Short mmCIF file of C-alpha atoms in Angstrom, two decimals:
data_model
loop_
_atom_site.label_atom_id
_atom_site.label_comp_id
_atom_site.label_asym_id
_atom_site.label_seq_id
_atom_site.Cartn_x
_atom_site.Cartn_y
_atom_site.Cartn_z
CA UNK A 72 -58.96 64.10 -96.60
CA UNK A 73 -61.93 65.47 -98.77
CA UNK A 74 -64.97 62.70 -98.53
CA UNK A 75 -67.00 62.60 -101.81
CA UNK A 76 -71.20 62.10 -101.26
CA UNK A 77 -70.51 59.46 -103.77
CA UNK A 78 -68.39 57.94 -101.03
CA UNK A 79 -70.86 57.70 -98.51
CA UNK A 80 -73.25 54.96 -97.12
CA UNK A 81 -76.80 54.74 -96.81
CA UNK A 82 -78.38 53.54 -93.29
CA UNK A 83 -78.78 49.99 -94.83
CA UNK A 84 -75.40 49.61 -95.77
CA UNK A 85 -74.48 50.15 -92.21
CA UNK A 86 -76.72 47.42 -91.39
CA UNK A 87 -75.01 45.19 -93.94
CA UNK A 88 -71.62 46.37 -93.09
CA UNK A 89 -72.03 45.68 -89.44
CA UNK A 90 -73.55 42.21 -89.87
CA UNK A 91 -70.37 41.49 -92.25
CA UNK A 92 -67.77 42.69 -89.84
CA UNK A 93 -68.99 41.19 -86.56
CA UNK A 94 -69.71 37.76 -88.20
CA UNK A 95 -66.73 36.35 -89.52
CA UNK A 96 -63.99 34.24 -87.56
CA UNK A 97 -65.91 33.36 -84.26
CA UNK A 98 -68.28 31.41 -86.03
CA UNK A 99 -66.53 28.28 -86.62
CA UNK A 100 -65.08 27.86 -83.36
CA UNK A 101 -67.41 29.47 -80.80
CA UNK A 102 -69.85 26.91 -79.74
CA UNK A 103 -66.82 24.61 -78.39
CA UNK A 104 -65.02 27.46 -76.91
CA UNK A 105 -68.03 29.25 -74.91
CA UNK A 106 -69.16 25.10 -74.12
CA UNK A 107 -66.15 24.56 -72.21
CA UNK A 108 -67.24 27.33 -69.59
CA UNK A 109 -70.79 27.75 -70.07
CA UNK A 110 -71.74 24.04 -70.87
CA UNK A 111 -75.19 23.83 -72.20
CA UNK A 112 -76.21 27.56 -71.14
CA UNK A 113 -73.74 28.45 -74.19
CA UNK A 114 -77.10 30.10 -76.14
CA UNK A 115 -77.38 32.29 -72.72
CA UNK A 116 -73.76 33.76 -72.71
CA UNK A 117 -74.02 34.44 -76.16
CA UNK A 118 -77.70 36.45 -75.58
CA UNK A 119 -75.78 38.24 -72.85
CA UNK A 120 -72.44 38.66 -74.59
CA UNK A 121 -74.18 40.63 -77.53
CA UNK A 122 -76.70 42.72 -75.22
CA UNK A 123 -72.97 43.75 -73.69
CA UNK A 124 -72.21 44.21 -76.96
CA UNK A 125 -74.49 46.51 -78.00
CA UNK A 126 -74.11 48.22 -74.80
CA UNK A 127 -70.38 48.91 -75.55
CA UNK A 128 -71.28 50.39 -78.98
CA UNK A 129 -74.01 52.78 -77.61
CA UNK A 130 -71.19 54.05 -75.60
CA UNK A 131 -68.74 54.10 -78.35
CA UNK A 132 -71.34 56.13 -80.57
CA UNK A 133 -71.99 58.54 -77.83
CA UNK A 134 -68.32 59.65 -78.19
CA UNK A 135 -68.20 59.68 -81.94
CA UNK A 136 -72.13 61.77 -81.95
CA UNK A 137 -70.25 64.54 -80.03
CA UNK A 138 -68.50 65.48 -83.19
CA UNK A 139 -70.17 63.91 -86.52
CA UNK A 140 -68.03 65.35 -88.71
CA UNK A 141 -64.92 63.83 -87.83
CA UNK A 142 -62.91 60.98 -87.35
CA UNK A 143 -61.94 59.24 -83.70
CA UNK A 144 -58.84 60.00 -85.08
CA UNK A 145 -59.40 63.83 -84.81
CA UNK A 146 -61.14 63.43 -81.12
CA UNK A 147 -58.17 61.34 -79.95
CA UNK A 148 -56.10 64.46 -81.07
CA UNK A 149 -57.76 67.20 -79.19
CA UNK A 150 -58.23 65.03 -76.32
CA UNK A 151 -54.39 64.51 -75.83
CA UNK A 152 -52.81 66.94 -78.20
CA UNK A 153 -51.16 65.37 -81.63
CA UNK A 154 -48.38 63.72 -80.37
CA UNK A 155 -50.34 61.29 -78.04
CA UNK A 156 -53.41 61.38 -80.45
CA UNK A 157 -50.85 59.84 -83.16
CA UNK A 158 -49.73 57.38 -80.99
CA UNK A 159 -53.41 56.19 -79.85
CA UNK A 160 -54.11 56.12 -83.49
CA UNK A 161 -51.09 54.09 -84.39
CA UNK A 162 -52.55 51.79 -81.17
CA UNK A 163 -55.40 51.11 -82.91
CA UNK A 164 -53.41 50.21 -86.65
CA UNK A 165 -51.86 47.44 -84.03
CA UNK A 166 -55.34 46.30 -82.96
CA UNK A 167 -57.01 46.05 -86.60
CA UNK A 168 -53.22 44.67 -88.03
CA UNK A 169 -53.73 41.68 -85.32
CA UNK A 170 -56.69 41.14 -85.62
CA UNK A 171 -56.59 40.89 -89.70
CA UNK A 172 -52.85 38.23 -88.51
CA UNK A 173 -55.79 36.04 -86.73
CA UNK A 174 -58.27 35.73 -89.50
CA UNK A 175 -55.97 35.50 -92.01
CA UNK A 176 -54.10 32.67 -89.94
CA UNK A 177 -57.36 30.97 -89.63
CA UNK A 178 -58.92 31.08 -92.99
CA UNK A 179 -55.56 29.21 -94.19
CA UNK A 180 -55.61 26.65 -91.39
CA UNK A 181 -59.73 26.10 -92.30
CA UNK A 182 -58.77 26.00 -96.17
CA UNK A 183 -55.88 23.78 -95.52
CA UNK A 184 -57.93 21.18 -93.66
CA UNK A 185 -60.98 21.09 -95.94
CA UNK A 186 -60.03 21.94 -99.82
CA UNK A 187 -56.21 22.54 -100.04
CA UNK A 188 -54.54 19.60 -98.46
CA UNK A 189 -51.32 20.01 -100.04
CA UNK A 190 -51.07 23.59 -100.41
CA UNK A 191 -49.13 25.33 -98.02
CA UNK A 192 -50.44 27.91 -95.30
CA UNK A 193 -48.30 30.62 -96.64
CA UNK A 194 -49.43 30.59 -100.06
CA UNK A 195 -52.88 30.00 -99.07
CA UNK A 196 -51.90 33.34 -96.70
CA UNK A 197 -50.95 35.36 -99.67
CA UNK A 198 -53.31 34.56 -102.05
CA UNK A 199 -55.76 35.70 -99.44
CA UNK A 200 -54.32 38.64 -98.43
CA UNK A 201 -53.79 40.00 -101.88
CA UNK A 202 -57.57 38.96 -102.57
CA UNK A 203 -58.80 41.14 -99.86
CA UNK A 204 -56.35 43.92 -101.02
CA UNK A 205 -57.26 44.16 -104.45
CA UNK A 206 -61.12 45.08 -102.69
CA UNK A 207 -59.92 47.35 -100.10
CA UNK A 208 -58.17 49.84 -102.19
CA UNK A 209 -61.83 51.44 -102.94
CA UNK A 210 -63.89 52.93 -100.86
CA UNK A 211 -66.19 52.59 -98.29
CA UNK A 212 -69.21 52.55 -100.70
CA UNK A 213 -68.09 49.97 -103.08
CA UNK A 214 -67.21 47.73 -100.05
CA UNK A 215 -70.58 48.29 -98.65
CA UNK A 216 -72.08 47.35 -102.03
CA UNK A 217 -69.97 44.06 -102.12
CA UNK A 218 -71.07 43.61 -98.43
CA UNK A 219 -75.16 43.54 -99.24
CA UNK A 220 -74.91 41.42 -102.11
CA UNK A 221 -72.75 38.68 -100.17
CA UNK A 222 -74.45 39.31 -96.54
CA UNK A 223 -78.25 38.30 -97.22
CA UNK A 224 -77.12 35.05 -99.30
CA UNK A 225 -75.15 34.10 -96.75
CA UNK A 226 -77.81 34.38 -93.85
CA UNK A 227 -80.20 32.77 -96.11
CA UNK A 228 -78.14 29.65 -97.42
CA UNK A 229 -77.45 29.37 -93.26
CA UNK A 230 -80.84 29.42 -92.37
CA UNK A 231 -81.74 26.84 -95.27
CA UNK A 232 -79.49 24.72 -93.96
CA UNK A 233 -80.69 24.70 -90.64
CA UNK A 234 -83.80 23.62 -91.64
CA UNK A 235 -82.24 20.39 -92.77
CA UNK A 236 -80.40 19.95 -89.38
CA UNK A 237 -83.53 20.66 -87.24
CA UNK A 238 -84.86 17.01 -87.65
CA UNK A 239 -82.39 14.85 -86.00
CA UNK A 240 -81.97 17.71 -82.78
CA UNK A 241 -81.97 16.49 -79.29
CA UNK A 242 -83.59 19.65 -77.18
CA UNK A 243 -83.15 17.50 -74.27
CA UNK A 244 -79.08 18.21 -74.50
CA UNK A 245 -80.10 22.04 -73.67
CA UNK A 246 -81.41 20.98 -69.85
CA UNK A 247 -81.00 22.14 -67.34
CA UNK A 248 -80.82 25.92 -67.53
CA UNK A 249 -78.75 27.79 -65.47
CA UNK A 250 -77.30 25.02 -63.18
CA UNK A 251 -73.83 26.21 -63.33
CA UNK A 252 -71.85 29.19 -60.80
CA UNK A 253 -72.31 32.68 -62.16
CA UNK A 254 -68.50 32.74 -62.66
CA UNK A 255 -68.44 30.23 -64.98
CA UNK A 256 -71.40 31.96 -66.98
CA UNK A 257 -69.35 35.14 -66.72
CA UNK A 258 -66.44 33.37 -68.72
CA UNK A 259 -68.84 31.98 -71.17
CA UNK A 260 -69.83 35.40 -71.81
CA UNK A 261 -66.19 36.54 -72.09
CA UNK A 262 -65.54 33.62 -74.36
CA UNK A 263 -68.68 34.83 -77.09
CA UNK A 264 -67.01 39.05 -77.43
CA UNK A 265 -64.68 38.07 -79.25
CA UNK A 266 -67.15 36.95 -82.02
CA UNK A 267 -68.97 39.94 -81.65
CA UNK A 268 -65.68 42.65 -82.40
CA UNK A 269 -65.52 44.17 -85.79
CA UNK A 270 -68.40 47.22 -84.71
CA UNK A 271 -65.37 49.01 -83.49
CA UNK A 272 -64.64 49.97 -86.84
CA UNK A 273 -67.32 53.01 -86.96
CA UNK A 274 -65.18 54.85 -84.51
CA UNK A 275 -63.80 55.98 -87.77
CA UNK A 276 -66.63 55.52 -90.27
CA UNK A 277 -68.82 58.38 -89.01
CA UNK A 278 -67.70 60.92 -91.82
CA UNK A 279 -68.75 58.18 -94.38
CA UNK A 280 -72.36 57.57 -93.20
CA UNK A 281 -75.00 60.12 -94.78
CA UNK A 282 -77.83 59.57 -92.17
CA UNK A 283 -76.14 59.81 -88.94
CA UNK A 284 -79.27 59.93 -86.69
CA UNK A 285 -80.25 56.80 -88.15
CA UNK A 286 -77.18 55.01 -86.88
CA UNK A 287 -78.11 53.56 -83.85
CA UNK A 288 -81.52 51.56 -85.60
CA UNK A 289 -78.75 50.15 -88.12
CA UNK A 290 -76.52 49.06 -85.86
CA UNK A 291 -79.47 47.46 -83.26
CA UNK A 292 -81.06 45.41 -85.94
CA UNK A 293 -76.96 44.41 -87.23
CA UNK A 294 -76.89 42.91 -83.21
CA UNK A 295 -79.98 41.10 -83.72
CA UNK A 296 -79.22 39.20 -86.80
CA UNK A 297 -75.72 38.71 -85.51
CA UNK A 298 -76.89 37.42 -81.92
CA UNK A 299 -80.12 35.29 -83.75
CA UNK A 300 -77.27 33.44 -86.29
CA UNK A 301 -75.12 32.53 -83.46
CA UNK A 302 -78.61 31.43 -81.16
CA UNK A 303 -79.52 29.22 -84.04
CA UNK A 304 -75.81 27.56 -84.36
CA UNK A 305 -75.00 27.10 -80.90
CA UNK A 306 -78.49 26.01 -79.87
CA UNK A 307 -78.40 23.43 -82.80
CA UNK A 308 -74.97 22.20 -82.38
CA UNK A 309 -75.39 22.02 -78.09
CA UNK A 310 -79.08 19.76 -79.11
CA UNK A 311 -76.85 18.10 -81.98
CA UNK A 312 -73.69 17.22 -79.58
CA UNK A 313 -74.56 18.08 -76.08
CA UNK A 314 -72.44 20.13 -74.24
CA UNK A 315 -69.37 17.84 -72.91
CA UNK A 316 -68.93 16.25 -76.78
CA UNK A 317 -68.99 19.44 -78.29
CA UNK A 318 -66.06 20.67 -75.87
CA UNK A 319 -63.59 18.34 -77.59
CA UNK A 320 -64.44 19.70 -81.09
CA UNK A 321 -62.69 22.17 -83.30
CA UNK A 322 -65.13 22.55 -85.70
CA UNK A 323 -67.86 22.38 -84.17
CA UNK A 324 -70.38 24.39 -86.97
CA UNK A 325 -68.81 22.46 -89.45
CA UNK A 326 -69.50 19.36 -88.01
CA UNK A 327 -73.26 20.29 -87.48
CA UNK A 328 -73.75 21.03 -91.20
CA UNK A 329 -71.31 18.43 -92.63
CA UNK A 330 -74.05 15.67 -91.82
CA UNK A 331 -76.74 17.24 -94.14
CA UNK A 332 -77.17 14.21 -95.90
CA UNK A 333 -80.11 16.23 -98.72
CA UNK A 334 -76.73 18.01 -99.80
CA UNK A 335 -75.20 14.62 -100.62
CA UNK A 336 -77.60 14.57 -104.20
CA UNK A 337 -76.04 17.24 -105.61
CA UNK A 338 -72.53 17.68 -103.87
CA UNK A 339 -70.31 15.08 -103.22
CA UNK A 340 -68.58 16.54 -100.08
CA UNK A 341 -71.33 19.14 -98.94
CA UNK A 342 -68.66 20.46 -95.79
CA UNK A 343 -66.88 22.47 -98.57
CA UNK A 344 -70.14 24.68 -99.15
CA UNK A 345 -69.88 25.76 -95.48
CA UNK A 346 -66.08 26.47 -95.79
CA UNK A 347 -66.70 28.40 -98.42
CA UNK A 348 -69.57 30.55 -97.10
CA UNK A 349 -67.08 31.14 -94.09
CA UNK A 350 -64.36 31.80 -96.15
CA UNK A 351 -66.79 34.55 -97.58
CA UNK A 352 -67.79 36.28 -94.38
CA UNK A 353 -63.86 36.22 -93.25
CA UNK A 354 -63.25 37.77 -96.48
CA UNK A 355 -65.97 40.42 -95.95
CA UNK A 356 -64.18 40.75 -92.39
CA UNK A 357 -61.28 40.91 -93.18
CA UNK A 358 -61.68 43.70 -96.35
CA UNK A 359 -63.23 46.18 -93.67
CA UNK A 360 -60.34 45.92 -91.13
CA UNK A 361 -57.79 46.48 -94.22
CA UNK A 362 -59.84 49.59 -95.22
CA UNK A 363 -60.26 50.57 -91.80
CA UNK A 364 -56.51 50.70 -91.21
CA UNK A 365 -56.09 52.43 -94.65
CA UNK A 366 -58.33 55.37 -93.91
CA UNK A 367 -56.84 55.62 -90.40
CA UNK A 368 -52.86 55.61 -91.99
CA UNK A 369 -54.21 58.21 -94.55
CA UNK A 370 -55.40 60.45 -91.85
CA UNK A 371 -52.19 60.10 -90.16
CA UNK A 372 -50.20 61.23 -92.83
CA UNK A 373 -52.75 63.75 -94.34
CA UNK A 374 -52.72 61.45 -97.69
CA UNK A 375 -55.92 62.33 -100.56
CA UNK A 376 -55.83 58.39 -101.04
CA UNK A 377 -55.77 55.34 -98.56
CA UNK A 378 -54.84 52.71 -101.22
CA UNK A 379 -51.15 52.59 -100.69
CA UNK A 380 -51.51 51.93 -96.84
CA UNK A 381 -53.97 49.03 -97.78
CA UNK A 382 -50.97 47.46 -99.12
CA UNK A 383 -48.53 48.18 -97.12
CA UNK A 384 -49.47 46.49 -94.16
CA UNK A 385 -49.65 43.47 -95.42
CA UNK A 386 -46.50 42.00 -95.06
CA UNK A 387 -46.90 42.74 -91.25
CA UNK A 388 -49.99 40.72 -90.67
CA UNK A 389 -48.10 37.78 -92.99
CA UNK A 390 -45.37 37.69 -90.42
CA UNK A 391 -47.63 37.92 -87.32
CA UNK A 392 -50.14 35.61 -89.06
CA UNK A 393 -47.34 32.85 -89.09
CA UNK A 394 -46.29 33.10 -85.23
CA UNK A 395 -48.72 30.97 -83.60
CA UNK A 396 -47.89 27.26 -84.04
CA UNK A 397 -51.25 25.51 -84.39
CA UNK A 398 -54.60 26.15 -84.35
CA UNK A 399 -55.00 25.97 -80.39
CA UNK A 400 -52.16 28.67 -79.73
CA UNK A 401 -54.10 30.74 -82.34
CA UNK A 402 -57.53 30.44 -79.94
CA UNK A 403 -55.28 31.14 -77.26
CA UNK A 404 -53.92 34.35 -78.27
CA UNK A 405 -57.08 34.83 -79.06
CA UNK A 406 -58.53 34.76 -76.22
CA UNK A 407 -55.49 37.09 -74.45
CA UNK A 408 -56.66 39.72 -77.43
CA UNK A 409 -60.00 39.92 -76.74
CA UNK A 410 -59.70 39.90 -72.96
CA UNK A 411 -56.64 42.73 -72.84
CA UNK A 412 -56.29 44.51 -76.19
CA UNK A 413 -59.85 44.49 -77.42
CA UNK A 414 -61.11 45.85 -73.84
CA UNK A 415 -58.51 48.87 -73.89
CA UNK A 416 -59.16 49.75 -77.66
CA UNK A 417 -63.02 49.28 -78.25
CA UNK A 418 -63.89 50.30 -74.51
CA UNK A 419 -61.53 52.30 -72.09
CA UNK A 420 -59.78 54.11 -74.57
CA UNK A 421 -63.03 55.69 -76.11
CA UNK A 422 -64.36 56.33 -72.40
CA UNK A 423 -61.09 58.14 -71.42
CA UNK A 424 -61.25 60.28 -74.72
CA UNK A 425 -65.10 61.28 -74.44
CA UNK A 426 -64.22 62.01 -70.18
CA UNK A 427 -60.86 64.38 -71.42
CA UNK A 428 -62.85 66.39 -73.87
CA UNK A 429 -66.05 66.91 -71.69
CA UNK A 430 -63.75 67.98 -68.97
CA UNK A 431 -61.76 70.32 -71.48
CA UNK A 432 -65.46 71.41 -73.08
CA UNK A 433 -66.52 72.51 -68.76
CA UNK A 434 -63.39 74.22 -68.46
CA UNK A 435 -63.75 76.19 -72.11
CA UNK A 436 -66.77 77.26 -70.38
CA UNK A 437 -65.78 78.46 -67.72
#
């Protein structure tokens, strides 16, 4: 596949595009999840969860800095020789696939309960898949455009709206600090990655980015506005509920900005603004992990265009979309994901691969 320079991103766009993948679908349903291990040290396990985080993707772009000019795909071949480097590839069109099933299952269950009553989730389903679609047929330069006009607004309407919330906090709710075992803070942290996946995706952007030494300052300062969002949400929301109330939620960030009664004036039900600015950073999410699996298919098969592979996974994450049963087997499976798939795809896979080729690299040498 022949990249154009048109087709390439700047070192801010892979600020934006990092803040747009990794915030997205955690969002919503974090604070209650990472509460129910963490309690009110939830803002701690999230400050350690994304300095893991990072950790992970300094690792990751270790592998992918040995050879700039190429895909992981390309690594994962020379590492285990086509036939296994096809299948790891294909392992990884399974990971983004299920992971696009669980945000797209989501959105529609969120959409459902807040603006579409009567609508059903597999319309709702469609009409978002085709939405993202229609996006991530282009390339990774329009979607980065589309990503820093949508990001900043986003992170600014949130902020603004925090403001508003700040009054009627309880700080109180946030003592004491670190009263709970360590294993219990270790599952809160294990409860927050999952809201922090989506950087995984510039295993195979490094081709596409035209300042590659500047990567690692994008993707630090992407963390930090990533981890400082979810500080000021789960901090608010623990002060706004305290930690055992906040347990029993499912929407526990919508709650905590549904009550901004200022928004009342000009909006009659002000919860729909924050569906919708989740809606948008799902979309954004969710456009990036079609891509992703596009370019990925199109290296497979040695295709000029990644368009056609866009679509045709789509009926795939419909089906798997529709499996879970409610919205609590959805955070269940979930969970399993992050805990088992994620680990082997963003983290031991990548280590194995960079180990094989400096051992084959020693041995060259020799």
């Amino acid at each position: 596949m022949i990249i154009n320079d048109n087709d390439k991103i700047s070192s801010f766009q892979c600020f934006v595009l990092f803040v747009s993948v990794m915030i997205g679908i955690g969002i919503m349903f974090m604070p209650a999840s990472v509460a129910k291990t963490a309690e009110q040290n939830g803002w701690v396990a999230v400050l350690l969860g994304g300095m893991l985080s990072f950790t992970v993707f300094l690792l990751i772009s270790k592998i992918t800095m040995s050879n700039p000019d190429v895909t992981f795909i390309e690594l994962l071949n020379n590492a285990f020789g086509k036939i296994l480097g096809i299948f790891f590839s294909l392992v990884y069109v399974l990971y983004f696939i299920i992971f696009s099933a669980f945000e797209t299952r989501l959105i529609a269950e969120t959409a459902k309960e807040f603006l579409f009553n009567l609508t059903p989730n597999e319309v709702l389903i469609i009409t978002f898949l085709l939405t993202c679609a229609y996006i991530s047929r282009y390339g990774i330069e329009v979607i980065a455009r589309i990503c820093e006009i949508l990001m900043p607004g986003i992170v600014v309407i949130i902020v603004i709206l925090s403001f508003f919330v700040y009054q009627r906090l309880d700080f109180s709710n946030l003592l004491p600090v670190l009263n709970i075992p360590y294993v219990k803070l270790i599952k809160g942290i294990g409860k927050t990655i999952f809201s922090f996946l989506g950087f995984e995706v510039f295993l195979f952007f490094m081709p596409y980015i035209r300042r590659k030494d500047k990567l690692i300052k994008s993707a630090l300062f992407g963390f930090l506005v990533t981890v400082l969002l979810y500080e000021v949400i789960i901090i608010f929301a623990t002060a706004d509920f305290g930690a055992k109330e906040m347990q029993t939620m499912i929407w526990p960030t919508l709650n905590l900005f549904r009550d901004v009664t200022v928004l009342e004036v000009v909006i009659e039900r002000p919860e729909s603004i924050i569906v919708a600015l989740w809606m948008i950073t799902t979309y954004t999410t969710e456009i990036i992990f079609l891509m992703t699996t596009g370019l990925i298919l199109a290296r497979i098969f040695n295709t000029k265009e990644h368009s056609f592979f866009v679509f045709s996974q789509l009926p795939l994450i419909y089906v798997l979309s529709l499996i879970p049963q409610n919205i609590s087997e959805t955070q269940k499976f979930m969970d399993y994901f992050s805990y088992y798939f994620a680990t082997f795809v963003v983290l031991f896979l990548p280590l194995v691969t960079y180990t094989v080729l400096s051992i084959k690299k020693k041995v060259k040498k020799t």
